[in-house]
Amino acid sequence: MQLSIIVIGDELLLGQVIDTNSGDIARHIAPYGWEVSDVQAVGDEAGEIRRAIDRAFELSDVVITTGGLGPTKDDITKGVLRDYFGGELVEDTAVLENVKDIVSRRGFRLNDLTVAQAIVPTSCRVIQNRVGTAPIMWFEREGKVLVAMPGVPFETREMFQSEVFPQLCKKYHSDVDIEHAVLMVTDYTESGLAEKIASWEEELPPYLHLAYLPKPGLIRLRIDGAHADKDFITAEVRRAAEELHTMLGDAVIATEDLTPAQILLKECTKRGLKLATAESCTGGNIAHELTLVPGSSETFVGSVVSYSNEVKMSLLGVGKKTLADSGAVSLPVVYEMAEGVLRATGAQVSVATSGIAGPGGGSEEKPVGTVCMAAAVAMPDGTFLCETSTKHFPGNRSRVIDASTTRVLIEAIKLLRKL
């Protein structure tokens, strides 16, 4: 099944806002055998929106729009959809009660513009937005469906996954069963991984498909299978995943769609170990990734963001001589940072980073993108097991920080699995 997406808003065309909704939708529907056939970005102009809808319906039976449903005058999508599908704009009592509840819970005062969110076309079926004030509107015509959703990414993500997509699957039911498996792979470039498994991939049967979904330091391999026989395709997807796992060995760090932070937290939790971070160039980003995981407080105890040498020495116990002899961006320094944060927090597992994220600060010996990192474990006999490495990451400042975060988490996962 295919659907088209229309993202609406002048701010998208001006580059003031980046469209993430279409990517979120595409990623969510792919494992179910659905595909995005087309994505259009249009401004807040009635004619453009109507033409985009016409084009989308030529390509798909299902259209998702995001944006243009706010309470201000520049948000005109609701009126355009009323004109397109017919009906009148009326106040919906249930929507108004939902709006009042949302506004009250957020501690704001209800005003006339927010009340106007409850005015919807009579030609639509409303799906109550549990996380925002803009109602979701479901329109149907000649067997085709258009669902108008808010532009706020977390609202669209939550409501599409929990309400809209399940209803679409129910309406457009398929007898074909879709199964999938995921392997999280590290230590390969995308091209290197493709070369490694090329002969295996060439022999895949037509009912199986392999997708490469890379990001810095990690590649998500997804095996999708589609067949009318559920038991058959389930067994085939499992078989293919096991074959890949055998071929790639320890490069597979998870057989679930998990982030490195989730994987490390699971590894620590099952061993009953607490985790801490000592960060310089990553500036707390590792801790941020860890605390994005629900329940992380059971394992993650805290972080020391030691950006200055003074903080490295005073809070983590890094030696003044170590800094003088080796420099802040060095293996001896991250070694002492990793051990220092274990002593400071009482955790048993730690990671540490110190590097040059750029754009300035590099040298011929230590160019921009140089990051030293360490992973450490406090052993039962009171000693520390610590492994260090130096990496060189390309790209701008944010990319270096993200890549460093991913890599040091993976280093800690690997260290724990050696024990």
Coordinates of C-alpha atoms in Angstrom, one line a residue:
M1 CA 0.0 0.0 0.0
Q2 CA 1.3 3.5 -0.9
L3 CA 0.5 6.9 0.6
S4 CA 1.5 10.4 -0.4
I5 CA 2.5 13.1 2.1
I6 CA 2.0 16.9 1.8
V7 CA 3.9 19.1 4.3
I8 CA 2.4 22.6 4.5
G9 CA 3.9 25.9 5.6
D10 CA 5.9 28.8 4.3
E11 CA 8.5 28.2 7.0
L12 CA 9.4 24.9 5.3
L13 CA 10.1 26.6 2.0
L14 CA 12.1 29.3 3.7
G15 CA 14.3 26.8 5.5
Q16 CA 13.2 28.1 8.9
V17 CA 11.8 24.7 9.8
I18 CA 13.1 21.3 8.6
D19 CA 10.5 18.7 7.7
T20 CA 10.9 15.6 9.9
N21 CA 7.3 14.5 9.7
S22 CA 7.6 12.7 6.4
G23 CA 10.6 10.8 7.5
D24 CA 8.9 9.7 10.7
I25 CA 5.9 8.5 8.8
A26 CA 8.0 6.6 6.2
R27 CA 10.1 4.9 8.8
H28 CA 7.0 3.8 10.8
I29 CA 5.0 2.4 7.9
A30 CA 7.8 0.5 6.1
P31 CA 7.9 -2.6 8.3
Y32 CA 4.1 -3.0 7.6
G33 CA 4.6 -3.2 3.8
W34 CA 3.5 0.4 3.2
E35 CA 5.5 2.9 1.2
V36 CA 5.6 6.6 0.7
S37 CA 5.1 7.3 -3.1
D38 CA 5.5 11.0 -3.0
V39 CA 6.4 13.9 -0.7
Q40 CA 5.4 17.5 -1.5
A41 CA 6.3 20.7 0.4
V42 CA 4.0 23.6 -0.3
G43 CA 3.5 27.1 1.2
D44 CA 0.4 28.5 2.9
E45 CA -1.4 29.3 -0.3
A46 CA -4.8 27.8 -1.2
G47 CA -4.1 27.1 -4.8
E48 CA -0.8 25.4 -4.1
I49 CA -2.4 23.2 -1.5
R50 CA -5.3 22.2 -3.8
R51 CA -2.9 21.3 -6.6
A52 CA -0.8 19.3 -4.2
I53 CA -3.8 17.3 -3.1
D54 CA -4.9 16.7 -6.7
R55 CA -1.4 15.4 -7.6
A56 CA -1.2 13.3 -4.4
F57 CA -4.6 11.6 -5.2
E58 CA -3.3 10.8 -8.7
L59 CA -0.5 8.8 -7.1
S60 CA -2.1 7.3 -4.0
D61 CA -5.3 6.3 -2.4
V62 CA -4.1 7.7 1.0
V63 CA -2.8 11.2 1.5
I64 CA -1.4 12.6 4.8
T65 CA -1.1 16.4 5.2
T66 CA 0.9 18.0 8.0
G67 CA 0.8 21.6 9.0
G68 CA -1.4 24.6 8.5
L69 CA -3.9 23.7 11.3
G70 CA -2.8 26.3 13.9
P71 CA -5.0 29.1 15.3
T72 CA -3.3 32.0 13.4
K73 CA -4.4 33.6 10.1
D74 CA -1.6 32.1 8.1
D75 CA -2.8 28.6 8.9
I76 CA -5.4 28.1 6.1
T77 CA -5.3 24.3 5.5
K78 CA -8.6 23.7 7.4
G79 CA -10.5 26.2 5.1
V80 CA -8.9 24.7 2.0
L81 CA -10.0 21.2 2.9
R82 CA -13.5 22.4 3.6
D83 CA -13.7 23.9 0.1
Y84 CA -12.1 20.8 -1.4
F85 CA -14.3 18.2 0.3
G86 CA -17.4 20.3 0.9
G87 CA -19.5 20.8 4.0
E88 CA -19.6 23.7 6.5
L89 CA -17.3 24.8 9.3
V90 CA -19.0 24.2 12.6
E91 CA -17.9 24.1 16.3
D92 CA -17.4 20.5 17.5
T93 CA -18.2 20.2 21.2
A94 CA -15.9 17.2 21.7
V95 CA -13.0 19.0 20.1
L96 CA -13.7 22.1 22.3
E97 CA -13.6 20.0 25.4
N98 CA -10.3 18.4 24.3
V99 CA -8.9 21.9 23.6
K100 CA -9.9 23.2 27.0
D101 CA -8.4 20.1 28.7
I102 CA -5.1 20.5 26.9
V103 CA -4.9 24.2 27.6
S104 CA -5.7 23.7 31.2
R105 CA -3.1 21.0 31.7
R106 CA -0.5 23.2 30.2
G107 CA -1.3 26.0 32.6
F108 CA -2.4 28.5 29.8
R109 CA -5.5 30.7 29.5
L110 CA -8.0 29.9 26.8
N111 CA -8.4 32.6 24.2
D112 CA -10.6 33.1 21.2
L113 CA -8.0 31.8 18.7
T114 CA -7.5 28.6 20.6
V115 CA -11.3 28.1 20.9
A116 CA -11.4 28.4 17.1
Q117 CA -9.4 25.2 16.9
A118 CA -12.7 23.4 17.7
I119 CA -14.3 24.7 14.4
V120 CA -14.0 21.8 11.9
P121 CA -15.6 20.9 8.5
T122 CA -18.7 18.8 8.6
S123 CA -17.3 16.7 5.8
C124 CA -14.6 15.2 8.1
R125 CA -14.4 12.7 10.9
V126 CA -12.5 14.1 13.8
I127 CA -9.7 12.1 15.6
Q128 CA -9.1 13.8 18.9
N129 CA -5.5 15.0 19.3
R130 CA -4.5 13.9 22.8
V131 CA -1.3 15.8 22.7
G132 CA -2.2 19.1 21.1
T133 CA -5.1 21.5 20.3
A134 CA -5.3 21.1 16.5
P135 CA -7.8 18.3 15.8
I136 CA -6.9 15.6 13.3
M137 CA -9.4 15.4 10.4
W138 CA -10.2 12.3 8.3
F139 CA -11.8 13.0 4.9
E140 CA -13.0 10.4 2.4
R141 CA -14.0 10.6 -1.2
E142 CA -14.6 7.8 -3.7
G143 CA -12.7 5.3 -1.7
K144 CA -9.7 7.6 -1.1
V145 CA -8.7 9.1 2.2
L146 CA -6.9 12.3 3.3
V147 CA -5.9 12.8 6.9
A148 CA -4.9 16.3 8.0
M149 CA -2.5 16.3 10.9
P150 CA -0.7 19.0 12.8
G151 CA 2.8 20.2 11.8
V152 CA 4.2 19.9 15.3
P153 CA 6.5 16.8 14.9
F154 CA 5.9 15.2 18.3
E155 CA 2.1 15.6 17.9
T156 CA 2.1 14.0 14.4
R157 CA 4.5 11.2 15.5
E158 CA 2.4 10.3 18.5
M159 CA -1.0 10.5 16.9
F160 CA 0.0 8.9 13.6
Q161 CA 1.5 5.9 15.3
S162 CA -1.2 5.4 17.9
E163 CA -4.3 6.4 16.1
V164 CA -4.1 7.3 12.4
F165 CA -2.0 4.4 11.0
P166 CA -3.9 1.7 12.9
Q167 CA -7.1 3.0 11.4
L168 CA -5.6 3.1 7.9
C169 CA -4.4 -0.5 8.3
K170 CA -7.9 -1.5 9.3
K171 CA -9.5 0.2 6.3
Y172 CA -6.9 -1.1 3.8
H173 CA -6.4 -4.6 5.2
S174 CA -4.0 -6.8 3.3
D175 CA -3.9 -10.6 3.2
V176 CA -0.1 -10.5 2.8
D177 CA 1.8 -10.9 6.1
I178 CA 4.8 -8.6 6.6
E179 CA 7.7 -9.7 8.9
H180 CA 11.0 -8.0 9.5
A181 CA 14.2 -8.4 11.5
V182 CA 16.9 -5.9 12.4
L183 CA 20.6 -6.2 13.0
M184 CA 22.6 -3.2 14.3
V185 CA 26.1 -3.4 12.8
T186 CA 29.2 -1.5 13.6
D187 CA 32.9 -1.5 12.4
Y188 CA 31.9 -1.4 8.8
T189 CA 31.4 1.4 6.3
E190 CA 28.2 1.0 4.2
S191 CA 30.2 0.1 1.1
G192 CA 32.4 -2.3 3.1
L193 CA 29.4 -4.0 4.6
A194 CA 27.7 -4.3 1.2
E195 CA 30.9 -5.9 -0.2
K196 CA 31.1 -8.3 2.7
I197 CA 27.6 -9.7 2.2
A198 CA 27.2 -9.2 -1.6
S199 CA 27.0 -12.9 -2.6
W200 CA 24.6 -13.6 0.2
E201 CA 22.4 -10.7 -0.8
E202 CA 22.3 -11.7 -4.4
E203 CA 20.8 -15.1 -3.5
L204 CA 17.9 -13.6 -1.5
P205 CA 14.6 -15.0 -2.7
P206 CA 12.1 -12.4 -4.1
Y207 CA 9.9 -12.4 -1.0
L208 CA 12.8 -11.0 1.1
H209 CA 14.4 -7.6 0.9
L210 CA 17.4 -6.1 2.6
A211 CA 17.7 -2.4 3.4
Y212 CA 20.8 -0.5 4.6
L213 CA 20.0 2.4 7.0
P214 CA 23.4 4.0 8.0
K215 CA 24.3 6.7 10.4
P216 CA 27.7 7.7 11.7
G217 CA 29.3 4.7 13.3
L218 CA 26.4 2.4 13.0
I219 CA 24.4 0.6 10.2
R220 CA 20.9 -0.7 10.7
L221 CA 20.3 -3.7 8.5
R222 CA 16.6 -4.4 8.1
I223 CA 15.3 -7.6 6.5
D224 CA 11.7 -7.3 5.3
G225 CA 9.6 -10.3 4.2
A226 CA 6.2 -10.4 2.6
H227 CA 4.2 -13.6 1.9
A228 CA 0.6 -14.9 2.3
D229 CA 1.8 -17.7 4.6
K230 CA 2.6 -16.1 8.0
D231 CA 4.5 -19.1 9.4
F232 CA 6.6 -19.5 6.2
I233 CA 7.7 -15.8 6.0
T234 CA 8.4 -15.7 9.8
A235 CA 10.7 -18.6 9.5
E236 CA 12.4 -17.3 6.4
V237 CA 13.1 -13.8 7.9
R238 CA 14.4 -15.5 11.0
R239 CA 16.7 -17.8 8.9
A240 CA 18.0 -14.8 6.9
A241 CA 18.8 -12.8 10.1
E242 CA 20.6 -15.8 11.7
E243 CA 22.7 -16.2 8.5
L244 CA 23.7 -12.6 8.5
H245 CA 24.5 -12.6 12.2
T246 CA 26.8 -15.6 11.7
M247 CA 28.6 -13.9 8.8
L248 CA 29.1 -10.6 10.7
G249 CA 29.9 -12.0 14.1
D250 CA 30.7 -9.5 16.8
A251 CA 30.1 -6.6 14.5
V252 CA 26.4 -7.2 15.3
I253 CA 25.9 -5.3 18.5
A254 CA 22.1 -5.9 18.7
T255 CA 19.3 -7.9 17.0
E256 CA 16.7 -5.2 17.9
D257 CA 16.2 -1.7 16.6
L258 CA 18.0 -0.1 19.5
T259 CA 20.3 3.0 19.9
P260 CA 23.8 2.4 21.3
A261 CA 22.6 4.1 24.5
Q262 CA 19.8 1.6 24.9
I263 CA 22.1 -1.3 24.2
L264 CA 24.7 -0.1 26.8
L265 CA 22.0 0.4 29.4
K266 CA 20.7 -3.1 28.8
E267 CA 24.2 -4.5 29.1
C268 CA 24.8 -2.7 32.4
T269 CA 21.4 -3.6 33.8
K270 CA 21.6 -7.3 33.2
R271 CA 25.0 -7.3 35.1
G272 CA 23.7 -5.1 37.9
L273 CA 26.2 -2.3 37.1
K274 CA 25.8 1.5 37.4
L275 CA 27.0 3.8 34.6
A276 CA 28.5 7.3 34.6
T277 CA 30.1 9.6 32.0
A278 CA 33.0 12.0 32.0
E279 CA 32.7 14.4 29.0
S280 CA 34.8 17.1 27.6
C281 CA 34.2 17.6 23.8
T282 CA 30.8 15.9 23.8
G283 CA 29.6 18.4 26.4
G284 CA 27.0 16.2 28.0
N285 CA 25.7 14.7 24.8
I286 CA 26.4 11.2 25.9
A287 CA 24.4 11.8 29.1
H288 CA 21.7 13.3 27.0
E289 CA 21.4 10.2 24.8
L290 CA 21.3 7.9 27.9
T291 CA 18.6 9.9 29.6
L292 CA 16.4 9.8 26.5
V293 CA 15.9 6.2 27.3
P294 CA 12.9 5.6 29.6
G295 CA 14.0 3.9 32.9
S296 CA 17.6 5.0 32.5
S297 CA 17.7 6.3 36.0
E298 CA 17.8 2.7 37.2
T299 CA 21.3 2.4 35.8
F300 CA 22.7 5.8 34.8
V301 CA 23.9 7.7 37.9
G302 CA 25.3 10.9 36.5
S303 CA 27.9 12.8 34.4
V304 CA 30.8 15.2 34.9
V305 CA 31.1 17.6 32.0
S306 CA 34.7 18.6 32.5
Y307 CA 35.2 21.1 29.7
S308 CA 38.1 22.9 31.4
N309 CA 41.4 21.5 32.6
E310 CA 40.6 22.9 36.1
V311 CA 37.4 20.8 36.3
K312 CA 39.2 17.7 35.0
M313 CA 41.7 18.0 37.8
S314 CA 39.4 19.1 40.7
L315 CA 36.4 16.8 40.0
L316 CA 37.9 13.9 38.2
G317 CA 41.4 13.8 39.6
V318 CA 43.2 14.1 36.3
G319 CA 46.9 14.8 37.1
K320 CA 48.3 18.3 36.4
K321 CA 51.4 16.5 35.1
T322 CA 49.3 14.3 32.8
L323 CA 47.7 17.4 31.2
A324 CA 51.1 19.2 30.9
D325 CA 52.9 16.2 29.4
S326 CA 50.1 14.9 27.1
G327 CA 47.6 17.7 26.6
A328 CA 43.9 17.6 27.3
V329 CA 43.2 15.6 24.1
S330 CA 45.2 12.5 24.8
L331 CA 44.7 8.9 25.8
P332 CA 46.3 9.3 29.3
V333 CA 43.8 12.1 30.1
V334 CA 40.7 10.2 29.1
Y335 CA 42.1 7.2 30.9
E336 CA 42.2 9.2 34.1
M337 CA 38.8 10.8 33.4
A338 CA 37.2 7.4 33.0
E339 CA 38.6 6.2 36.3
G340 CA 38.0 9.5 38.1
V341 CA 34.3 9.5 37.3
L342 CA 34.0 6.0 38.7
R343 CA 35.6 7.1 42.0
A344 CA 33.5 10.3 42.1
T345 CA 30.1 8.6 41.4
G346 CA 30.5 5.1 42.7
A347 CA 29.5 3.7 39.4
Q348 CA 31.1 0.5 38.0
V349 CA 31.1 1.4 34.3
S350 CA 32.1 4.7 32.6
V351 CA 32.9 6.4 29.3
A352 CA 35.1 9.5 28.8
T353 CA 35.8 11.8 25.8
S354 CA 38.2 14.6 25.1
G355 CA 38.6 16.0 21.6
I356 CA 38.6 18.8 19.1
A357 CA 35.1 19.3 17.7
G358 CA 36.0 22.4 15.7
P359 CA 35.8 24.4 13.7
G360 CA 38.9 25.8 15.3
G361 CA 41.4 24.5 17.7
G362 CA 43.1 21.8 15.6
S363 CA 46.8 21.4 14.8
E364 CA 48.9 19.3 12.4
E365 CA 49.4 16.7 15.1
K366 CA 45.8 16.8 16.4
P367 CA 43.5 18.1 13.6
V368 CA 39.8 19.0 14.0
G369 CA 37.8 15.8 14.5
T370 CA 40.4 14.1 16.7
V371 CA 38.7 12.6 19.7
C372 CA 40.3 10.5 22.4
M373 CA 37.9 8.2 24.3
A374 CA 37.9 5.6 27.0
A375 CA 35.6 3.0 28.5
A376 CA 36.3 1.6 32.0
V377 CA 34.9 -1.0 34.4
A378 CA 35.6 -1.2 38.1
M379 CA 36.5 -4.8 38.8
P380 CA 35.4 -6.6 42.1
D381 CA 39.1 -6.7 43.3
G382 CA 39.2 -2.9 43.3
T383 CA 41.2 -2.5 40.1
F384 CA 40.1 -0.8 36.9
L385 CA 39.8 -2.3 33.4
C386 CA 40.1 0.6 30.9
E387 CA 40.5 0.7 27.2
T388 CA 41.3 3.8 25.2
S389 CA 41.4 4.8 21.6
T390 CA 41.8 7.8 19.3
K391 CA 39.4 8.4 16.5
H392 CA 39.2 11.0 13.7
F393 CA 35.7 12.0 12.7
P394 CA 34.9 14.1 9.6
G395 CA 32.3 16.8 9.4
N396 CA 31.2 19.9 11.3
R397 CA 31.1 20.3 15.1
S398 CA 27.7 18.7 15.7
R399 CA 28.6 15.7 13.5
V400 CA 31.9 15.2 15.4
I401 CA 30.0 15.3 18.7
D402 CA 27.3 12.9 17.5
A403 CA 29.9 10.5 16.0
S404 CA 32.0 10.6 19.2
T405 CA 28.9 9.8 21.3
T406 CA 28.0 6.8 19.2
R407 CA 31.5 5.4 19.1
V408 CA 32.3 5.6 22.8
L409 CA 29.0 4.0 23.7
I410 CA 29.9 1.1 21.3
E411 CA 33.3 0.9 22.9
A412 CA 31.8 0.4 26.3
I413 CA 29.4 -2.2 25.0
K414 CA 32.2 -4.2 23.5
L415 CA 34.3 -3.9 26.7
L416 CA 31.4 -5.3 28.8
R417 CA 30.9 -8.2 26.5
K418 CA 34.6 -9.2 26.9
L419 CA 34.1 -9.8 30.6

